[in-house]
Structures are given as C-alpha cells and as structure tokens.
mmCIF file of C-alpha atoms in Angstrom:
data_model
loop_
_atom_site.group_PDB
_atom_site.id
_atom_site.type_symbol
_atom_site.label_atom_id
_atom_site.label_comp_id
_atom_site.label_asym_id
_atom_site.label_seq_id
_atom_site.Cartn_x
_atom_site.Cartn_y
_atom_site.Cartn_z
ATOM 1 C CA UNK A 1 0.817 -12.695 10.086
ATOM 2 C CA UNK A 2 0.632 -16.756 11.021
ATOM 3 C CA UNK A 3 -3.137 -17.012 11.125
ATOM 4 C CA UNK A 4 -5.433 -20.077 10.194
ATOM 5 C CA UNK A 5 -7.857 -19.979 7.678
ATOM 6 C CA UNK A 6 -10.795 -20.190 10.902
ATOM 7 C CA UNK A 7 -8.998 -17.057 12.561
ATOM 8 C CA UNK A 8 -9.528 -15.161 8.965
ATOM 9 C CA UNK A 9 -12.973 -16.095 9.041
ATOM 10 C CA UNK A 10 -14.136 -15.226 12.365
ATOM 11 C CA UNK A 11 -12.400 -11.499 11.824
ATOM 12 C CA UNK A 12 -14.597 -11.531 8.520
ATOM 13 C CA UNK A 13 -17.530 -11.870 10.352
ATOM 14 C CA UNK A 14 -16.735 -9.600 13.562
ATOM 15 C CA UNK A 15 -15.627 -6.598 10.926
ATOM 16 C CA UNK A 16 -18.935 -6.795 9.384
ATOM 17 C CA UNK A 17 -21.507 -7.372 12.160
ATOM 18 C CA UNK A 18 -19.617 -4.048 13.516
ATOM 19 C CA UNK A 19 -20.753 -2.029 10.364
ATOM 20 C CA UNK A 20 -23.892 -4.506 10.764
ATOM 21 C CA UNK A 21 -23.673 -5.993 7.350
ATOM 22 C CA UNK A 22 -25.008 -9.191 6.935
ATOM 23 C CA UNK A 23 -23.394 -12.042 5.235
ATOM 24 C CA UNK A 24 -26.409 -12.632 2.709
ATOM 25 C CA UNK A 25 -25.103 -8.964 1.176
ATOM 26 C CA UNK A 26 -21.988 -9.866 0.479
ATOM 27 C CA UNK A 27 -21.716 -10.615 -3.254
ATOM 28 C CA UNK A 28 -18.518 -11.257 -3.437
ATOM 29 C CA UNK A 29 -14.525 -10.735 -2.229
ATOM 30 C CA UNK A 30 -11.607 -9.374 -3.781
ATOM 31 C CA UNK A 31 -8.012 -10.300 -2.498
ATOM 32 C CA UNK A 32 -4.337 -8.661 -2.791
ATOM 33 C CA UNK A 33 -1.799 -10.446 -1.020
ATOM 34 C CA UNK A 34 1.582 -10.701 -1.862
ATOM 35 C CA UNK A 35 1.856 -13.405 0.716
ATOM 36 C CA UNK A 36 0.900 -16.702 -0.648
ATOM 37 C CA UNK A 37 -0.006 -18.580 2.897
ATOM 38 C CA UNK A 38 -1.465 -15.643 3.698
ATOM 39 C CA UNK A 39 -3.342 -15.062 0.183
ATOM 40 C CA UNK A 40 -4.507 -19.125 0.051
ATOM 41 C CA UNK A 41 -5.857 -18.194 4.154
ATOM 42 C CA UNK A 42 -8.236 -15.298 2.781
ATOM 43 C CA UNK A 43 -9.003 -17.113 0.072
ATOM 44 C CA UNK A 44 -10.399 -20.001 1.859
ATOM 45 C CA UNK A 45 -11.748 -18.211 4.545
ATOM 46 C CA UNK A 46 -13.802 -16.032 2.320
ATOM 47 C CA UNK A 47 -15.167 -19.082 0.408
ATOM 48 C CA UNK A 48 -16.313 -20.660 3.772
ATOM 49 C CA UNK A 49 -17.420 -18.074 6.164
ATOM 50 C CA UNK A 50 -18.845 -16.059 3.005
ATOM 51 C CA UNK A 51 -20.026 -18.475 1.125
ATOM 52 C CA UNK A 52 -19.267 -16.425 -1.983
ATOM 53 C CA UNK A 53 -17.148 -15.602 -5.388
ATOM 54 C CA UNK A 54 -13.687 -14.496 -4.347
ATOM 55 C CA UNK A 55 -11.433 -12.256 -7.450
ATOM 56 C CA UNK A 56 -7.627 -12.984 -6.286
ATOM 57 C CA UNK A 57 -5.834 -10.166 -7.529
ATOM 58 C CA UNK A 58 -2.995 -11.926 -9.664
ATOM 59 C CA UNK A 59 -1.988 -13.468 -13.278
ATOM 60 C CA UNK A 60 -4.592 -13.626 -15.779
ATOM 61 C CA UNK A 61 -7.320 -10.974 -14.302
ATOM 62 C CA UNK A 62 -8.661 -7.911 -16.526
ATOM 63 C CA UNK A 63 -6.970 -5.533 -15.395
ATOM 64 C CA UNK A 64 -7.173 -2.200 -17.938
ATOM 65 C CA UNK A 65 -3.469 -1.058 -17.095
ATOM 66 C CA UNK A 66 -0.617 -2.448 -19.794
ATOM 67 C CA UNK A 67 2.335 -3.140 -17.626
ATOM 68 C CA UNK A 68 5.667 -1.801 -19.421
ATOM 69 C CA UNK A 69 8.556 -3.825 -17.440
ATOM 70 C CA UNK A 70 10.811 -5.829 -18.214
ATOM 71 C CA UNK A 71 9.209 -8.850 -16.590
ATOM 72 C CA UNK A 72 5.008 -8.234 -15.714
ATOM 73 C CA UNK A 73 5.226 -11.200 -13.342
ATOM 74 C CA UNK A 74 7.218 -9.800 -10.673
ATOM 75 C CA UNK A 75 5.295 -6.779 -10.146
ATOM 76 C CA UNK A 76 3.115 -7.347 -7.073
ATOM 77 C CA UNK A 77 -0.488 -6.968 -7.345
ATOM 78 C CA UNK A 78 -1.278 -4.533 -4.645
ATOM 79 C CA UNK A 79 1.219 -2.221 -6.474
ATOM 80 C CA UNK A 80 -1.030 -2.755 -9.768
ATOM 81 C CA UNK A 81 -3.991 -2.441 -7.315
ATOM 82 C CA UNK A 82 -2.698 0.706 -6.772
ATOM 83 C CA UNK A 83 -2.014 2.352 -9.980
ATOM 84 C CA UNK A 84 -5.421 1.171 -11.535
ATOM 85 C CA UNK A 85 -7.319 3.263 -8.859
ATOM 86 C CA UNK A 86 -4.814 5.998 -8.862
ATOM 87 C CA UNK A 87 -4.987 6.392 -13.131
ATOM 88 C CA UNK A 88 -9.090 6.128 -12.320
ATOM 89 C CA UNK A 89 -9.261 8.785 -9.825
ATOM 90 C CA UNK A 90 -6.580 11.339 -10.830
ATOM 91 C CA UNK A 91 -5.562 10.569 -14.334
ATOM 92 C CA UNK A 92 -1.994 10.760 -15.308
ATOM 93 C CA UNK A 93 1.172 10.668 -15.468
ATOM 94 C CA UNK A 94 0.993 9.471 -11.529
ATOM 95 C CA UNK A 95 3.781 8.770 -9.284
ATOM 96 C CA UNK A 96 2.259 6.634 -6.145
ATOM 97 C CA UNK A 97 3.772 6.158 -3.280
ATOM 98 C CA UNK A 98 2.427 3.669 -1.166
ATOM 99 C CA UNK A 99 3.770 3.631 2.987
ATOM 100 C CA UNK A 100 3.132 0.137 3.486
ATOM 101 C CA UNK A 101 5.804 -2.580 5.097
ATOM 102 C CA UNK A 102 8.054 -1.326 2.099
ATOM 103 C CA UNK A 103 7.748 2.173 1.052
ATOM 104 C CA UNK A 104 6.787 1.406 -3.078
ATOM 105 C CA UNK A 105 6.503 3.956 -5.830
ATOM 106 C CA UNK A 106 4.788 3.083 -8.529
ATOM 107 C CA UNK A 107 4.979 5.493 -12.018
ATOM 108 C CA UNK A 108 1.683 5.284 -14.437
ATOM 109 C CA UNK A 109 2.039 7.026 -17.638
ATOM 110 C CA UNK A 110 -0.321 9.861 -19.065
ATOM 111 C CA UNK A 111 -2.018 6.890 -21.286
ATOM 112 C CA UNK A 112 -2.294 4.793 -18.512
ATOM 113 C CA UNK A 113 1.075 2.325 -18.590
ATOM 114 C CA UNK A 114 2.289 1.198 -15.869
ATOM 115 C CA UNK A 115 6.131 1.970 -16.442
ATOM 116 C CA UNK A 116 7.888 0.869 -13.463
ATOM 117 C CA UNK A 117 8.853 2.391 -9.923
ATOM 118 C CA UNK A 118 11.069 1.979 -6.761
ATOM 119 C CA UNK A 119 11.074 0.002 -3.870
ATOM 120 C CA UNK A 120 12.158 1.295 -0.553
ATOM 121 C CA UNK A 121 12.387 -0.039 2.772
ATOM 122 C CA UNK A 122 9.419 1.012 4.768
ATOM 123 C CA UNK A 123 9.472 3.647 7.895
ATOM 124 C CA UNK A 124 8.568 0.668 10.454
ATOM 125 C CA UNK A 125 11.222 -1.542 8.839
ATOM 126 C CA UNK A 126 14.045 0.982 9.283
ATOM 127 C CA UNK A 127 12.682 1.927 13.130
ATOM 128 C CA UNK A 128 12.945 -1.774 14.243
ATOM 129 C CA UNK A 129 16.092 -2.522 12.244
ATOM 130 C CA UNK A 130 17.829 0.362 14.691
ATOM 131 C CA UNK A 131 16.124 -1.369 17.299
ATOM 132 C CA UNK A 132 16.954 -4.982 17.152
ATOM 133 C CA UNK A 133 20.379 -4.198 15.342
ATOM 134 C CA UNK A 134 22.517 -2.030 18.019
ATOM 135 C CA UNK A 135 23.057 -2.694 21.822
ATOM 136 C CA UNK A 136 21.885 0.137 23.405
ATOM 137 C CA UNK A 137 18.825 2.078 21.215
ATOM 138 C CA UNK A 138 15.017 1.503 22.394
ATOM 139 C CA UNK A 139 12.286 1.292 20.577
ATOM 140 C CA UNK A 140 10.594 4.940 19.766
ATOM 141 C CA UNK A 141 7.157 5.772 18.492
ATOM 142 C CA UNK A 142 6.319 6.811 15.222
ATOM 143 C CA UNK A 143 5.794 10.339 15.597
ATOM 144 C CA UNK A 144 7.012 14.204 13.969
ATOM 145 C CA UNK A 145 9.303 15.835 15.837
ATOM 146 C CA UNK A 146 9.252 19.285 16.487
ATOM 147 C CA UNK A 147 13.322 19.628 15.980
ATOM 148 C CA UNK A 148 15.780 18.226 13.525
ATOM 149 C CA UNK A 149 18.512 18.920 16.250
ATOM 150 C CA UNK A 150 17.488 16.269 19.162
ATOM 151 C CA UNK A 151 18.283 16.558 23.113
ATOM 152 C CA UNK A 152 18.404 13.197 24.479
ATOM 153 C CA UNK A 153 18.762 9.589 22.674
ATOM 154 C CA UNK A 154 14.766 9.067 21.417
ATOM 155 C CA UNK A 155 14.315 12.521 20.018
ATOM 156 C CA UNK A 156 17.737 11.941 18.175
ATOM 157 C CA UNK A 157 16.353 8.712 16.526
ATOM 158 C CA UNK A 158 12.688 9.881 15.952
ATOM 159 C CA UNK A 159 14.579 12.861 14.250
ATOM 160 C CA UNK A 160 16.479 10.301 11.961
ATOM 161 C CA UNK A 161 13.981 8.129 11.432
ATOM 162 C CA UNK A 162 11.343 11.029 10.366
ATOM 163 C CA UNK A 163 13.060 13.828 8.569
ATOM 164 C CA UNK A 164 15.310 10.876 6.763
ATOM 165 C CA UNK A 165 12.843 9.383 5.863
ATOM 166 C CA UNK A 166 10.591 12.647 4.243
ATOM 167 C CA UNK A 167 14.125 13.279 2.658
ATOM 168 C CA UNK A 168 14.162 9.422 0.955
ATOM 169 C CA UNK A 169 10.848 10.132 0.166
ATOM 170 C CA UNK A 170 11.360 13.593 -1.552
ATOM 171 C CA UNK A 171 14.161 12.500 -3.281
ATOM 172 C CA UNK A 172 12.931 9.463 -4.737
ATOM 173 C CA UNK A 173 9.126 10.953 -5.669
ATOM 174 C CA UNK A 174 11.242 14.216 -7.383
ATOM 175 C CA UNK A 175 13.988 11.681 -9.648
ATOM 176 C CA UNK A 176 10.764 9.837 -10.998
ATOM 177 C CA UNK A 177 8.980 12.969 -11.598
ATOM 178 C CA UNK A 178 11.826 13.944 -13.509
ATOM 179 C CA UNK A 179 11.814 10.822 -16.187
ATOM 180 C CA UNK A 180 8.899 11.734 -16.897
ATOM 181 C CA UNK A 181 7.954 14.101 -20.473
ATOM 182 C CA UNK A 182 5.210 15.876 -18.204
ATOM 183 C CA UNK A 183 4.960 16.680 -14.744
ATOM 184 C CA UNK A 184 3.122 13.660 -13.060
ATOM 185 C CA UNK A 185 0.941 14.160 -9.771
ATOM 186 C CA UNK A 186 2.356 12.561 -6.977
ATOM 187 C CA UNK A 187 -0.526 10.992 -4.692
ATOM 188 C CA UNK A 188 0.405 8.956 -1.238
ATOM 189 C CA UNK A 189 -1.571 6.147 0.281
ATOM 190 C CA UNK A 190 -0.789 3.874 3.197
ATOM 191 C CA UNK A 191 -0.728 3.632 6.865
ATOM 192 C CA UNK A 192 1.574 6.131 7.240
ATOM 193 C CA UNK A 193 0.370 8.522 4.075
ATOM 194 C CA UNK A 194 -0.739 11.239 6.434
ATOM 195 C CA UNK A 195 2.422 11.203 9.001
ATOM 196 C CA UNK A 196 4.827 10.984 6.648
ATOM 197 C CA UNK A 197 3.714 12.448 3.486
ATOM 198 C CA UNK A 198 2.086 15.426 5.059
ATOM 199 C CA UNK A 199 5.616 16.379 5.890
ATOM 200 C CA UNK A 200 7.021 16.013 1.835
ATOM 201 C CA UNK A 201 7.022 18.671 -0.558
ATOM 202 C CA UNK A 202 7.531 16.271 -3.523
ATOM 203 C CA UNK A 203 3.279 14.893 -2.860
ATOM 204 C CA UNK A 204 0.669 16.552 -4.506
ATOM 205 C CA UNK A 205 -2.283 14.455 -2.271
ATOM 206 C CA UNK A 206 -3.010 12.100 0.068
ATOM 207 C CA UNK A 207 -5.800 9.089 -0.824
ATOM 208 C CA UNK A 208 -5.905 6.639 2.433
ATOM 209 C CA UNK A 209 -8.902 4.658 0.272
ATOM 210 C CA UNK A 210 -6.623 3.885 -3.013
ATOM 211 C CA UNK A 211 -6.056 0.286 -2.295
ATOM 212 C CA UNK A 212 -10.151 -0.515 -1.207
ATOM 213 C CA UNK A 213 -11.138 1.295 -4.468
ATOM 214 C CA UNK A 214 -8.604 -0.364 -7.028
ATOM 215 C CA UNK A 215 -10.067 -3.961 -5.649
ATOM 216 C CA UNK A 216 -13.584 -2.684 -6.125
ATOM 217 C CA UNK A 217 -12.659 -1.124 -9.504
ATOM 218 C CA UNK A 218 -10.884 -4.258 -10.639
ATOM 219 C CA UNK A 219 -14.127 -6.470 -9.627
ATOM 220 C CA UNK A 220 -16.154 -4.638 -11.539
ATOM 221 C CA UNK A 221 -13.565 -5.061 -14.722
ATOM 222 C CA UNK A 222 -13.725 -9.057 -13.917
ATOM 223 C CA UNK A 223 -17.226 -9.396 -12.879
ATOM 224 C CA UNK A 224 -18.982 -9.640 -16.453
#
C-alpha cells in the first residue's frame, strides 16, 4: 500500500463525512500497523487532517496482556491487538485465528498470557502464488466450492485453494487446542473469517469487529 501521508488524510475525511462524523468529534486515533512507512503515513496523517492525539499500537503502551515468548518484541501488535479484545470479550484459554495477508493464530491463556501461536501464509497469498508462479493457471475468485472433486482447471484450483486451506486451518487451530490444560475457544476474525472459517470444524465463533474493539479497548487502558 504506497500511499502519501495527504492520500491517508483525504480517505480519513471521506470515511467519516460518509457516516457524517465531524472532525471536531474525533478525540483521538489509535494505530496498528506492522508496516512502518505505512504506520509513520497514518500517523502523520491523523495528526494533520485530525488535528488530534494518536495511540500507536507498539513498545511501551499499557497493554493488560503479559506476553510469554521468548522474545516480546517480535510479536506484532495487531496480533496483541487481537488477543486483548479476544481475552475481553470471550475470556480464556483462546485460540485466534486471524485471516488477514498471513493467516496468524494467536493462543491466550485462561489467566490472560499471551503464550505464543502460528503463522501461516494467508488464503490470498497462496491463490496468487499459483497464479504468478506456473505458466498456464489463471487467476480464480475466492469462493466455496460445491465439490472437492473439480471438472475443469478453475474449479480444480478453487477446490485446492479452499478445502486446503479449511484443512491447514483445522489442523493447526486443533494442535494448539491440544497444548493447552483446558479446552480453549477458538474465535476467527479477518476478511476472510466468514468464507473460510464458516467452513472449519476446529472454530467455535466468528468476531469480524475484534481488531476495531482491541484498539478502542487499548485506548481506553492508555488514555488516563
């Protein structure tokens, strides 16, 4: 996403004159980017177009979670983002899986640690890599196909793609379950939450909002 800090702030300001919010009731941003250009972009756009506090999800924020791994700093905020709303909202021990440009799952223990997870890459990652990688595949949508067994060259792929995918996703939501002393809840989030995980047996429930709600939950925890 190569976008200047004046295209950030115009999209600010179309997204809320559509919900007709004014700026004068904004009190204040919260950012989770795991893209620095892209973080330092928001950052500035929100501070000029907004005129107000920004919270930059990151390194020395309150954040209520412990985070049990071997090294805290490498664990990217929107995954911490994550687990903070999904501990708030449905207690633990929580697996969450999180369909975004990497398919992450992130493990928060019944007192509220973040232990750890799994990284996998994401659905729209492994569609384009068939794409761009062999001589004679197109480019399919993202959909569920009615039949494992396909009949022509796109339903074959969309057939790889999906059910592979709901069986990387199974797999690697049921070992994590299993490390666990009691049987976590398994809750999705993401773009592709309802495609994908409405389709896997290993998730419990589906919150599209998670991300939006640990920012406003971790404002509130930093706004004092």
């Amino acid at each position: 996403m190569d976008r200047t800090t004046d295209e950030f702030g115009l999209t600010l300001l179309q997204l809320l004159n559509h919900h007709s919010i004014g700026i004068e009731e904004v009190e204040g941003v919260a950012v989770c980017c795991v893209v620095p250009s892209v973080l330092y972009a928001i950052e500035k756009a929100a501070r000029r177009y907004l005129k107000c506090e920004v919270l930059v999800v990151g390194r020395g924020i309150k954040t209520g979670m412990r985070v049990r791994t071997d090294n805290p700093r490498e664990v990217g905020a929107d995954r911490i983002v994550n687990a903070v709303a999904a501990f708030e909202e449905h207690g633990g021990p929580l697996v969450v899986v999180d369909f975004g440009t990497a398919t992450t799952f992130d493990c928060v223990s019944e007192a509220g640690d973040y232990v750890g997870g799994a990284i996998a890459p994401g659905y729209q990652i492994s569609a384009d890599a068939l794409f761009t990688r062999t001589a004679k595949l197109p480019r399919v949508p993202l959909q569920r196909p009615d039949r494992a067994i396909g009949t022509n060259t796109v339903a074959s792929m969309q057939s790889g793609l999906f059910w592979g995918y709901v069986g990387l996703v199974n797999e690697l939501a049921r070992r994590c379950k299993a490390e666990f002393d009691v049987k976590p809840q398994c809750v999705a989030t993401g773009g592709l939450a309802r495609l994908i995980g409405g389709a896997c047996d290993e998730i419990d429930a589906h919150d599209e909002h998670l991300t939006l709600r640990g920012l406003r939950i971790l404002w509130d925890r930093n706004s004092d």
